mmCIF file of C-alpha atoms and ligand atoms in Angstrom:
data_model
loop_
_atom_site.group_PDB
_atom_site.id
_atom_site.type_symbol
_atom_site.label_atom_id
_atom_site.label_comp_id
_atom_site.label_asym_id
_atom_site.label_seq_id
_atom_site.Cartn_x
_atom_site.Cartn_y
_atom_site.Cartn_z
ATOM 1 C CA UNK P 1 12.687 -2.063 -18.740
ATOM 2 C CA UNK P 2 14.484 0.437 -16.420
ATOM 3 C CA UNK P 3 11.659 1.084 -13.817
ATOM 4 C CA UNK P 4 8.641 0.032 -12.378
ATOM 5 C CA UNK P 5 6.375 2.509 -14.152
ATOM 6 C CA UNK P 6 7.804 1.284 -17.804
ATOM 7 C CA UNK P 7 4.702 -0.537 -19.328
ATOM 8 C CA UNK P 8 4.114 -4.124 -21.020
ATOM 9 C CA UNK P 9 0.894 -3.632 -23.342
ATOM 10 C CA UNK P 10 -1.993 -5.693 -22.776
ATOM 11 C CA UNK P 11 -3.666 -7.742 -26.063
ATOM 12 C CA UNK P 12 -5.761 -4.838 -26.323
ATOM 13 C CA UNK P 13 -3.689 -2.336 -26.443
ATOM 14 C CA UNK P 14 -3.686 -1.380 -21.987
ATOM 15 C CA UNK P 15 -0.631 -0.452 -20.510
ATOM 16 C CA UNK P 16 0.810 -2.147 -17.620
ATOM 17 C CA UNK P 17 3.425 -1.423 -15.777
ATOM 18 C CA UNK P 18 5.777 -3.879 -15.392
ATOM 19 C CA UNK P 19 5.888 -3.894 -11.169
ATOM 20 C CA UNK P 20 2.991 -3.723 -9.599
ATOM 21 C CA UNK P 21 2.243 -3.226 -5.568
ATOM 22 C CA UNK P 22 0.302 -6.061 -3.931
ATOM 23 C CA UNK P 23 -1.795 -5.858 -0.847
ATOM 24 C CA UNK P 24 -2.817 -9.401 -0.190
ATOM 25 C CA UNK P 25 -2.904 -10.163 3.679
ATOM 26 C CA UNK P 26 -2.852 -6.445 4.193
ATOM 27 C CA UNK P 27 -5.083 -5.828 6.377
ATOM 28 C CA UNK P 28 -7.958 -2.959 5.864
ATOM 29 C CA UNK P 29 -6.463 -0.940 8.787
ATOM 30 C CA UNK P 30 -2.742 -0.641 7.566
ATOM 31 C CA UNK P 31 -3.537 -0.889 4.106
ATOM 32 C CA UNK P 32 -4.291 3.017 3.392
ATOM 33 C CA UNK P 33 -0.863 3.745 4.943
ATOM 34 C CA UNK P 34 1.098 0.934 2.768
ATOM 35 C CA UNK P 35 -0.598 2.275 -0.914
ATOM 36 C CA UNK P 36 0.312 5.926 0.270
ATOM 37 C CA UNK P 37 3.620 4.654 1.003
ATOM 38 C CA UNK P 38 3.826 2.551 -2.020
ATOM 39 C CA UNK P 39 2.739 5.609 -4.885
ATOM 40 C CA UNK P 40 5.013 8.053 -3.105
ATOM 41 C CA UNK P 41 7.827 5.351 -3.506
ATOM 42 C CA UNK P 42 6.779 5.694 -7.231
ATOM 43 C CA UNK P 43 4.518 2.407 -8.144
ATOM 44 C CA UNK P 44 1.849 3.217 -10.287
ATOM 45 C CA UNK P 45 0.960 -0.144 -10.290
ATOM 46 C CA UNK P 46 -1.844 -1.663 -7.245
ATOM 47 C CA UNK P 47 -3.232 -4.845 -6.739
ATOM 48 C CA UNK P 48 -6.174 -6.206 -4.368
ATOM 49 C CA UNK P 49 -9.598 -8.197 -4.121
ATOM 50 C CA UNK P 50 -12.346 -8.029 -3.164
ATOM 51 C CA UNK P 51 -11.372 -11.594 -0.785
ATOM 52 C CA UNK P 52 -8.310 -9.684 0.382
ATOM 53 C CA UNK P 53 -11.483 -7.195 2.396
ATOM 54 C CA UNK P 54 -9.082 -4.024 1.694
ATOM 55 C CA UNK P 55 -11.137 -2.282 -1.332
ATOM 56 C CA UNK P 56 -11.918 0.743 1.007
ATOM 57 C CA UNK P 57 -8.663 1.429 2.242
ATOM 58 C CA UNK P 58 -6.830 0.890 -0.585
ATOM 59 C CA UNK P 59 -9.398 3.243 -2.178
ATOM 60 C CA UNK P 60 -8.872 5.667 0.319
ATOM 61 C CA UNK P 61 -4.640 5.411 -0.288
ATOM 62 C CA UNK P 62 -5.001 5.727 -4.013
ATOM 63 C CA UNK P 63 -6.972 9.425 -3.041
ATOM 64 C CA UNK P 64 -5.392 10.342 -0.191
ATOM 65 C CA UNK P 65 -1.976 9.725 -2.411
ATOM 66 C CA UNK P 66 -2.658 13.160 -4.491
ATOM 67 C CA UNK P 67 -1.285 10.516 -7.582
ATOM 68 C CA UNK P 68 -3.985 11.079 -10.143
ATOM 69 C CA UNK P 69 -6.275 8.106 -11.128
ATOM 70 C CA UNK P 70 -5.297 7.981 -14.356
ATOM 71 C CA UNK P 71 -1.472 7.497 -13.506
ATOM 72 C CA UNK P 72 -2.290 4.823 -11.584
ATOM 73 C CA UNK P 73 -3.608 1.059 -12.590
ATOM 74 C CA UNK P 74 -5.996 -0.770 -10.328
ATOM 75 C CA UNK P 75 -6.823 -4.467 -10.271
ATOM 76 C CA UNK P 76 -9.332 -6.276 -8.657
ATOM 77 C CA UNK P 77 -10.580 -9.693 -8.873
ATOM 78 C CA UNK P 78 -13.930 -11.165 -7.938
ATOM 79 C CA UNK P 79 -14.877 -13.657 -5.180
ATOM 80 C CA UNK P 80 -14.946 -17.025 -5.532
ATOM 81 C CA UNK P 81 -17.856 -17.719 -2.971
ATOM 82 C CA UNK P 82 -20.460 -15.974 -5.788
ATOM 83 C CA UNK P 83 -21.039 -16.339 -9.404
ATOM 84 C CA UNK P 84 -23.912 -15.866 -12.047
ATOM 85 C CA UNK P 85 -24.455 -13.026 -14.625
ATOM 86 C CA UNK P 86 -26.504 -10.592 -12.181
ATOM 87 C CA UNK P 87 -24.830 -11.117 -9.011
ATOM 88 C CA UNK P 88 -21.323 -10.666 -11.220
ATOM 89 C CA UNK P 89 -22.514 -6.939 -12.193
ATOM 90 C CA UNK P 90 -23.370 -5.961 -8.987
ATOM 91 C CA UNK P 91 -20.239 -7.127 -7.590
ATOM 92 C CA UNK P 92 -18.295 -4.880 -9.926
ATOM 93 C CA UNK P 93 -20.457 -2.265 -9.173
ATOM 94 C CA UNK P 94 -19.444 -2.993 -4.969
ATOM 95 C CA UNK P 95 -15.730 -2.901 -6.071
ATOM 96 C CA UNK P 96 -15.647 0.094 -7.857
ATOM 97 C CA UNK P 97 -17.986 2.042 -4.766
ATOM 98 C CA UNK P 98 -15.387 0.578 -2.297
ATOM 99 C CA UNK P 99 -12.530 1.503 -4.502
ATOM 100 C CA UNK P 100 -14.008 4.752 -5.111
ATOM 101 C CA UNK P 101 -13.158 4.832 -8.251
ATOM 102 C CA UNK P 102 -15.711 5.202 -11.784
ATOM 103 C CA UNK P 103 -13.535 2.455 -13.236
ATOM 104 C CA UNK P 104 -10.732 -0.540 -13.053
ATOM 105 C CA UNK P 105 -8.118 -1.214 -15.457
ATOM 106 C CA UNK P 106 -8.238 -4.627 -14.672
ATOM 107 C CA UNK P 107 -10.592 -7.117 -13.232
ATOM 108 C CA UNK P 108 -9.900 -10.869 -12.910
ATOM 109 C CA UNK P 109 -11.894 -14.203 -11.485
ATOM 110 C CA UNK P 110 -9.705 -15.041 -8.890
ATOM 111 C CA UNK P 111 -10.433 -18.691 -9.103
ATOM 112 C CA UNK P 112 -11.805 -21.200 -11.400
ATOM 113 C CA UNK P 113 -14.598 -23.278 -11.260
ATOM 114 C CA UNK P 114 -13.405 -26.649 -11.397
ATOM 115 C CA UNK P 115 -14.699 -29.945 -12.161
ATOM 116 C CA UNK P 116 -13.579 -31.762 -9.216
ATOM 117 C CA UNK P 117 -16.226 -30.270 -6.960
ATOM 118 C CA UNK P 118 -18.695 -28.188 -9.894
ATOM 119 C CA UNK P 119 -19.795 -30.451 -12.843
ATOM 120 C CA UNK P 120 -21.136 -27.288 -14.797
ATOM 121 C CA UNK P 121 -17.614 -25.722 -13.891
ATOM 122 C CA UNK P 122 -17.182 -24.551 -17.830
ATOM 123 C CA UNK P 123 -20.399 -22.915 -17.849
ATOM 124 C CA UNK P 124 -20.114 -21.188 -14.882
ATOM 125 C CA UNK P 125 -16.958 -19.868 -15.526
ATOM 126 C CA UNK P 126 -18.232 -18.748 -19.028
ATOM 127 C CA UNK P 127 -20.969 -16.642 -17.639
ATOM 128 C CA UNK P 128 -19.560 -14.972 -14.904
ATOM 129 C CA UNK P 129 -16.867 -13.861 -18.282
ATOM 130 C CA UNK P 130 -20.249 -12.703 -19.999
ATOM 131 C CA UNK P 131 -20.683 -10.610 -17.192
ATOM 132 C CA UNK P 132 -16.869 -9.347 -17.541
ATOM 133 C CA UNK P 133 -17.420 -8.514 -21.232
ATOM 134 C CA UNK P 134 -20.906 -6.570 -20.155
ATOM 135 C CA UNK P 135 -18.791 -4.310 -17.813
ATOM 136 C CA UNK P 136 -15.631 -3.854 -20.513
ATOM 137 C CA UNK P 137 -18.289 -3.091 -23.256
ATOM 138 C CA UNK P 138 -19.667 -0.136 -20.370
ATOM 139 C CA UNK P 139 -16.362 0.944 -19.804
ATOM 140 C CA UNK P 140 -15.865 0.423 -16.143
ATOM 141 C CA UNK P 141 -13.284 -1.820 -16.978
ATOM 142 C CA UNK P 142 -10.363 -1.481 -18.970
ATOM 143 C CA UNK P 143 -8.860 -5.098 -19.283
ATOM 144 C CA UNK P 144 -10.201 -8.428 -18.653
ATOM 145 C CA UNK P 145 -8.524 -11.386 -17.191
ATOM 146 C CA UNK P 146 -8.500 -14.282 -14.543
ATOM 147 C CA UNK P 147 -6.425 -15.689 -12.029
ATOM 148 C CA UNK P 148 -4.825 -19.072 -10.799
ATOM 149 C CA UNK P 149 -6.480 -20.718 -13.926
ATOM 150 C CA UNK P 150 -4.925 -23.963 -15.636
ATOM 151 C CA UNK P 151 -4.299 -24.273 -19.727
ATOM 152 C CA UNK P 152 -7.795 -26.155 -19.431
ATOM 153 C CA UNK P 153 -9.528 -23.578 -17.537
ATOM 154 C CA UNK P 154 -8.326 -21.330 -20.254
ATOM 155 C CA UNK P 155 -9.232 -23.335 -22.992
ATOM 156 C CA UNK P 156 -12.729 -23.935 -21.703
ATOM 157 C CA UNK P 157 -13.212 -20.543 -21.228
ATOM 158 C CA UNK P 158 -11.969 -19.637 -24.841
ATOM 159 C CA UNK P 159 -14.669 -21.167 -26.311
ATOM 160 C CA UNK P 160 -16.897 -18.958 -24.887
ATOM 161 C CA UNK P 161 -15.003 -15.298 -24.700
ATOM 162 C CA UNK P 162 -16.277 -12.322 -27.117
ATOM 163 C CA UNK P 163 -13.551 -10.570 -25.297
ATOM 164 C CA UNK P 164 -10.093 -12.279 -25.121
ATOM 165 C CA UNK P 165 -8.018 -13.126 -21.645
ATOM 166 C CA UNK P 166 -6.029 -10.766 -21.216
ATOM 167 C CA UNK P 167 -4.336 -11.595 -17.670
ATOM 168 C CA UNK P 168 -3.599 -14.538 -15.583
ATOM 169 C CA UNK P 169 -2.223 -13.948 -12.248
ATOM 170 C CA UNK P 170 -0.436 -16.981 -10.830
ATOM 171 C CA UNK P 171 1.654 -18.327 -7.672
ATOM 172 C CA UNK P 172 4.897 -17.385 -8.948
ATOM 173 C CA UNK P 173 8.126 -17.415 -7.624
ATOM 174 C CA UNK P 174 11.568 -19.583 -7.487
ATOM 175 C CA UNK P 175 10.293 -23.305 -5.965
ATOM 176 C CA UNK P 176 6.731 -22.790 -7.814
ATOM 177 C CA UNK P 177 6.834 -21.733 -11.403
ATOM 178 C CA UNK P 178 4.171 -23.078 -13.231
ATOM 179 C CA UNK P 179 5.788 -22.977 -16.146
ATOM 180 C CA UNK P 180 4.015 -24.977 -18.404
ATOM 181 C CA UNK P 181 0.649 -22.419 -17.626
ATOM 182 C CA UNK P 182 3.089 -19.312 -18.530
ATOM 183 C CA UNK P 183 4.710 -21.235 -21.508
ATOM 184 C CA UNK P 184 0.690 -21.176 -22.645
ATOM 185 C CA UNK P 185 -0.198 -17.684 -21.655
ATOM 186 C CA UNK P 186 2.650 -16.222 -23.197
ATOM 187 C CA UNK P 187 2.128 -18.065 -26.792
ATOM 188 C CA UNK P 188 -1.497 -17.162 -26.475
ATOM 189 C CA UNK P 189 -1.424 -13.312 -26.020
ATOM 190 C CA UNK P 190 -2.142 -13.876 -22.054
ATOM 191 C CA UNK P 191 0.081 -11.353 -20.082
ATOM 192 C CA UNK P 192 0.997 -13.394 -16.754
ATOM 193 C CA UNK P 193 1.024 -11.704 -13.314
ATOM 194 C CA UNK P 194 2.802 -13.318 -10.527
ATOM 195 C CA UNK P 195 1.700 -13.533 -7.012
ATOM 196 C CA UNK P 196 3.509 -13.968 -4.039
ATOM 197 C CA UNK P 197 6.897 -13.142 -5.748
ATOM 198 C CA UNK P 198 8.664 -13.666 -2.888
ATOM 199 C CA UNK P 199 7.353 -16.553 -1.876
ATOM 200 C CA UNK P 200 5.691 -15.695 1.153
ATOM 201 C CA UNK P 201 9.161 -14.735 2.828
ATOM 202 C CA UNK P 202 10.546 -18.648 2.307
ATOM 203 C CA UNK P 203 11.850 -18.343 -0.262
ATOM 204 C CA UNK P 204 13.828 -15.139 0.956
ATOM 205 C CA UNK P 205 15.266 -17.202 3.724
ATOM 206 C CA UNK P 206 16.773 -20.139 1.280
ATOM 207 C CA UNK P 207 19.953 -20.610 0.485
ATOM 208 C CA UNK P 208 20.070 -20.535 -3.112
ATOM 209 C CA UNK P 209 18.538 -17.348 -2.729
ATOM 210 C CA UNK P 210 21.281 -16.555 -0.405
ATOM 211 C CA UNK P 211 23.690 -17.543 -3.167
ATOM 212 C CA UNK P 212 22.325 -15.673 -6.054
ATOM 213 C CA UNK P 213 21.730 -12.219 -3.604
ATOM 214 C CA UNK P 214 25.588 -12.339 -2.972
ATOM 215 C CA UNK P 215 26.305 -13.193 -6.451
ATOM 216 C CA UNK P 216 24.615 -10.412 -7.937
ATOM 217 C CA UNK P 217 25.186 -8.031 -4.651
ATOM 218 C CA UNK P 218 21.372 -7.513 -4.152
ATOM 219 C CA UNK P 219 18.628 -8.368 -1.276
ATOM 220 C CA UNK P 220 17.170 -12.193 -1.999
ATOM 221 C CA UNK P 221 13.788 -10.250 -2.861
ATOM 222 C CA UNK P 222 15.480 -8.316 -5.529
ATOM 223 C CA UNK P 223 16.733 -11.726 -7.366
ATOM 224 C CA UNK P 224 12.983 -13.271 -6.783
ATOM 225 C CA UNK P 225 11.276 -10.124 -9.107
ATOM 226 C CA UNK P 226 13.925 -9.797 -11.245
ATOM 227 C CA UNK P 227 13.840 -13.753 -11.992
ATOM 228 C CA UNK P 228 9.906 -12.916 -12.592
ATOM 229 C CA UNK P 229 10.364 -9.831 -14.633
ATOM 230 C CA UNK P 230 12.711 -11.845 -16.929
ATOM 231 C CA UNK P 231 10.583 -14.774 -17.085
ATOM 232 C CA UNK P 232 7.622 -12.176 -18.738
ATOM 233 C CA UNK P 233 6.043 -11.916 -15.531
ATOM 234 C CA UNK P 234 4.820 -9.029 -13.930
ATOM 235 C CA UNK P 235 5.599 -9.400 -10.307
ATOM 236 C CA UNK P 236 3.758 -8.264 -7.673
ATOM 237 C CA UNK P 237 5.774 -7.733 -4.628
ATOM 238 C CA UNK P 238 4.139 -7.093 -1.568
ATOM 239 C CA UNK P 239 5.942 -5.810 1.805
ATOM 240 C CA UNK P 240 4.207 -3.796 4.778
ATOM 241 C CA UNK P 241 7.217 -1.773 5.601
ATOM 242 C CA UNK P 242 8.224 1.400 4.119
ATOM 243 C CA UNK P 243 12.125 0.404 3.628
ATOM 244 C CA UNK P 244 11.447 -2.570 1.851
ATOM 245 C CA UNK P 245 8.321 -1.394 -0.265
ATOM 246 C CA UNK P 246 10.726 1.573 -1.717
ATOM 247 C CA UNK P 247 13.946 -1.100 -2.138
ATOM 248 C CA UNK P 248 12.040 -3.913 -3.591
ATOM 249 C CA UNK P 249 11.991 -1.072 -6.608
ATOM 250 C CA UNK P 250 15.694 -0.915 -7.359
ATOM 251 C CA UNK P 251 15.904 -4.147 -9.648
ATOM 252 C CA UNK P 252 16.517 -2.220 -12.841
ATOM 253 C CA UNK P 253 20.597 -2.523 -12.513
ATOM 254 C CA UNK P 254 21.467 -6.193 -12.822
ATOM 255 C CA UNK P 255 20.157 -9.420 -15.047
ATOM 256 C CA UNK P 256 20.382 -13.027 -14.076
ATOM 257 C CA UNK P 257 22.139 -14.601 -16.235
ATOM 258 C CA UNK P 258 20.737 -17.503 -18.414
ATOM 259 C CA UNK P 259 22.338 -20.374 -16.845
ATOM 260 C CA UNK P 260 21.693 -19.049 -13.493
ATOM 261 C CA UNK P 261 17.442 -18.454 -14.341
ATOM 262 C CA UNK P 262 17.724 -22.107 -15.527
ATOM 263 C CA UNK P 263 19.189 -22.902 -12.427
ATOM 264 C CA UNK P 264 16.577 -20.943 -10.338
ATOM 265 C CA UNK P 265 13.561 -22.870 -12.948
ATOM 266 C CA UNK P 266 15.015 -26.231 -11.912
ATOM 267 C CA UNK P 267 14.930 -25.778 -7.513
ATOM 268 C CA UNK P 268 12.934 -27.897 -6.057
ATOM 269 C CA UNK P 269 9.931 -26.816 -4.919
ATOM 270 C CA UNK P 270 9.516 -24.129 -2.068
ATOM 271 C CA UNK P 271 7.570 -21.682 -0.377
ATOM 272 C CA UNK P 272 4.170 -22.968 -2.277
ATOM 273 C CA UNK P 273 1.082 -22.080 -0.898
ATOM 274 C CA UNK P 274 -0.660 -25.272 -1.502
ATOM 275 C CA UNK P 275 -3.324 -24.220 -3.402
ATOM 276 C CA UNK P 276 -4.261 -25.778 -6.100
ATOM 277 C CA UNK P 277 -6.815 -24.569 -8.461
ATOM 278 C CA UNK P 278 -8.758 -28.052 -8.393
ATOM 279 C CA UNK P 279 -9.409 -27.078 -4.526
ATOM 280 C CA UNK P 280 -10.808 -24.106 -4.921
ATOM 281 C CA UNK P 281 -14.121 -23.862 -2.700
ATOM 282 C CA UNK P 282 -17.228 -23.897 -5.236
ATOM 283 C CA UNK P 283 -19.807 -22.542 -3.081
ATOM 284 C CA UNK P 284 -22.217 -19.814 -3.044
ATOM 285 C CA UNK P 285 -23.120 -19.804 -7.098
ATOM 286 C CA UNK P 286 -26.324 -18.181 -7.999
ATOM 287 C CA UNK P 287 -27.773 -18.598 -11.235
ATOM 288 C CA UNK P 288 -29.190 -15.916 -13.643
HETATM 289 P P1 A2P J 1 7.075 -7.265 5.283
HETATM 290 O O1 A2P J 1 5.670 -6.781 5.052
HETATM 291 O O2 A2P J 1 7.436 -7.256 6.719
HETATM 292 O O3 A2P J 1 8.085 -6.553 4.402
HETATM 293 P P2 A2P J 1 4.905 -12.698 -0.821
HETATM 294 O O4 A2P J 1 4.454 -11.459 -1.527
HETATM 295 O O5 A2P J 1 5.729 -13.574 -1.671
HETATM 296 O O6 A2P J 1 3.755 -13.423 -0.203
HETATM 297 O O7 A2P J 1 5.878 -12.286 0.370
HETATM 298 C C1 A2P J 1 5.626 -11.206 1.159
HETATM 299 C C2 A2P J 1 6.463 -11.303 2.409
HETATM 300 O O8 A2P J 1 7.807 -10.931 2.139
HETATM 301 C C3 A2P J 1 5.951 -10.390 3.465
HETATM 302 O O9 A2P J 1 5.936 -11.126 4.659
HETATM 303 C C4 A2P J 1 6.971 -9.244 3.545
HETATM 304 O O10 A2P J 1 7.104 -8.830 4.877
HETATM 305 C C5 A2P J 1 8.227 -9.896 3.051
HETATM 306 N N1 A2P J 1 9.110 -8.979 2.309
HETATM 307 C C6 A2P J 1 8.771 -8.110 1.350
HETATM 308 N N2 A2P J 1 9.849 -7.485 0.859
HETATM 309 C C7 A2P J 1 10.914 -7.984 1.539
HETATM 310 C C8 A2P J 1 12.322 -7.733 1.490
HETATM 311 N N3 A2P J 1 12.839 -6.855 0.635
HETATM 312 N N4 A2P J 1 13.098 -8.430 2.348
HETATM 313 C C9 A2P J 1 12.575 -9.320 3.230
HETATM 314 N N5 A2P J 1 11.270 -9.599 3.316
HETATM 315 C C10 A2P J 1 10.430 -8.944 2.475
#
């Protein structure tokens, strides 16, 4: 990889570049400006949800950029507060009107059903996916995945899929790896995204990081996505100011060395957000 538009391809065959721009926490009034900011730095790479309540904005960035559509690839994931095969379609059909866009090239669950608070938690999952494969079959979507799902979410849902996972987008950074869930993905033709790369600025501020930025003469950010890229992550940094979206870019002219990732796997746990998939809120599910 030498730059942030270089592509990893998808079990179908997708392209996806190997950075991608996050806008998480962004909110709806800056977030035009940030994914104007961030395709003129050169990502061609933008991630949101329809939680995150930015859809419009980041819509209105991605036209407003004068980067054609087709250069650029969009995620989205779906709410966790609805589920069922109709309500599923139409909230596709929301996403891409907010987006203003005919189509996605990716589209993920953002959270799991889970047993702990959903007994049918398997089912559920599997039809909001039959929904999903509705949509790819269309052609509004391009690829199909899911995010902050465990190997048993996965699994369950396997047993179900037409269409493959193709995506999981996890909490990923140095202090929370979940390495065991990416040591599954990978082996099982799951591309893994990472959220939060940076660990919501914590992990910036440690010292190892601190260590490892002076080592390598780079910014603490630029260790945390390089650490992800050579993990087989796709990282996707997020940062609200202009300096910082352009420089978290430039990690294309170092590598961690091994002993040093293993020494970044084994930290002790930092900057996690504390949310684990088994407390994700079940609520709002309507059935077909
Ligand atoms: P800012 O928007 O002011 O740049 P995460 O994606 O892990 O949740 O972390 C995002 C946080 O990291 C944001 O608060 C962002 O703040 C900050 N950030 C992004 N890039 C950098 C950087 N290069 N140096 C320091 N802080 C950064």
């Amino acid at each position: 990889m030498k730059s942030v538009t270089d592509t990893i391809k998808l079990a179908n065959g997708v392209q996806m570049p190997c950075v991608g721009y996050g806008t998480w926490e962004t909110p709806n009034d800056i977030a035009k400006e940030c994914v104007k900011c961030a395709l003129k730095a050169g990502y061609r790479h933008i991630d949101t949800a329809a939680a995150y309540g930015n859809e419009v904005a980041v819509g209105q960035g991605i036209k407003e950029s004068g980067v054609k559509r087709e250069d650029i690839f969009l995620t989205t994931k779906y709410l966790i507060t609805e589920r069922g095969y109709e309500v599923t379609l139409a909230a596709i059909d929301a996403s891409l009107k907010k987006l203003d866009t005919d189509y996605l090239d990716l589209y993920l669950i953002h959270w799991p059903y889970v047993e702990k608070t959903t007994p049918e938690w398997a089912e559920i999952n599997a039809e909001t996916w039959r929904a999903f494969e509705k949509a790819y079959n269309d052609g509004k979507i391009r690829a199909l995945g899911v995010s902050n799902f465990e190997e048993k979410h996965l699994v369950a849902l396997a047993k179900y899929a037409k269409v493959p996972v193709m995506v999981n987008q996890l909490e990923f950074h140095p202090g929370y790896t979940q390495l065991d869930t990416v040591k599954y993905c990978q082996e099982n033709g799951i591309l893994v995204q990472g959220w939060s790369p940076l660990g919501h600025g914590t992990v910036l501020k440690s010292e190892a990081m601190a260590k490892f930025a002076e080592k390598y003469n780079v910014t603490p950010a630029k260790i945390c996505i390089r650490y992800a890229l050579q993990h087989g992550v796709v990282p996707l940094p997020k940062s609200t100011n202009p300096e910082r979206i352009a420089d978290n870019m430039d990690v294309f002219g170092f590598e961690i060395s091994p002993e040093d990732m293993a020494e970044i796997d084994a930290l002790p746990e930092m900057g996690f957000s504390g949310w684990y998939p088994e407390d994700a809120p079940a609520v709002g599910y309507q059935s077909k």
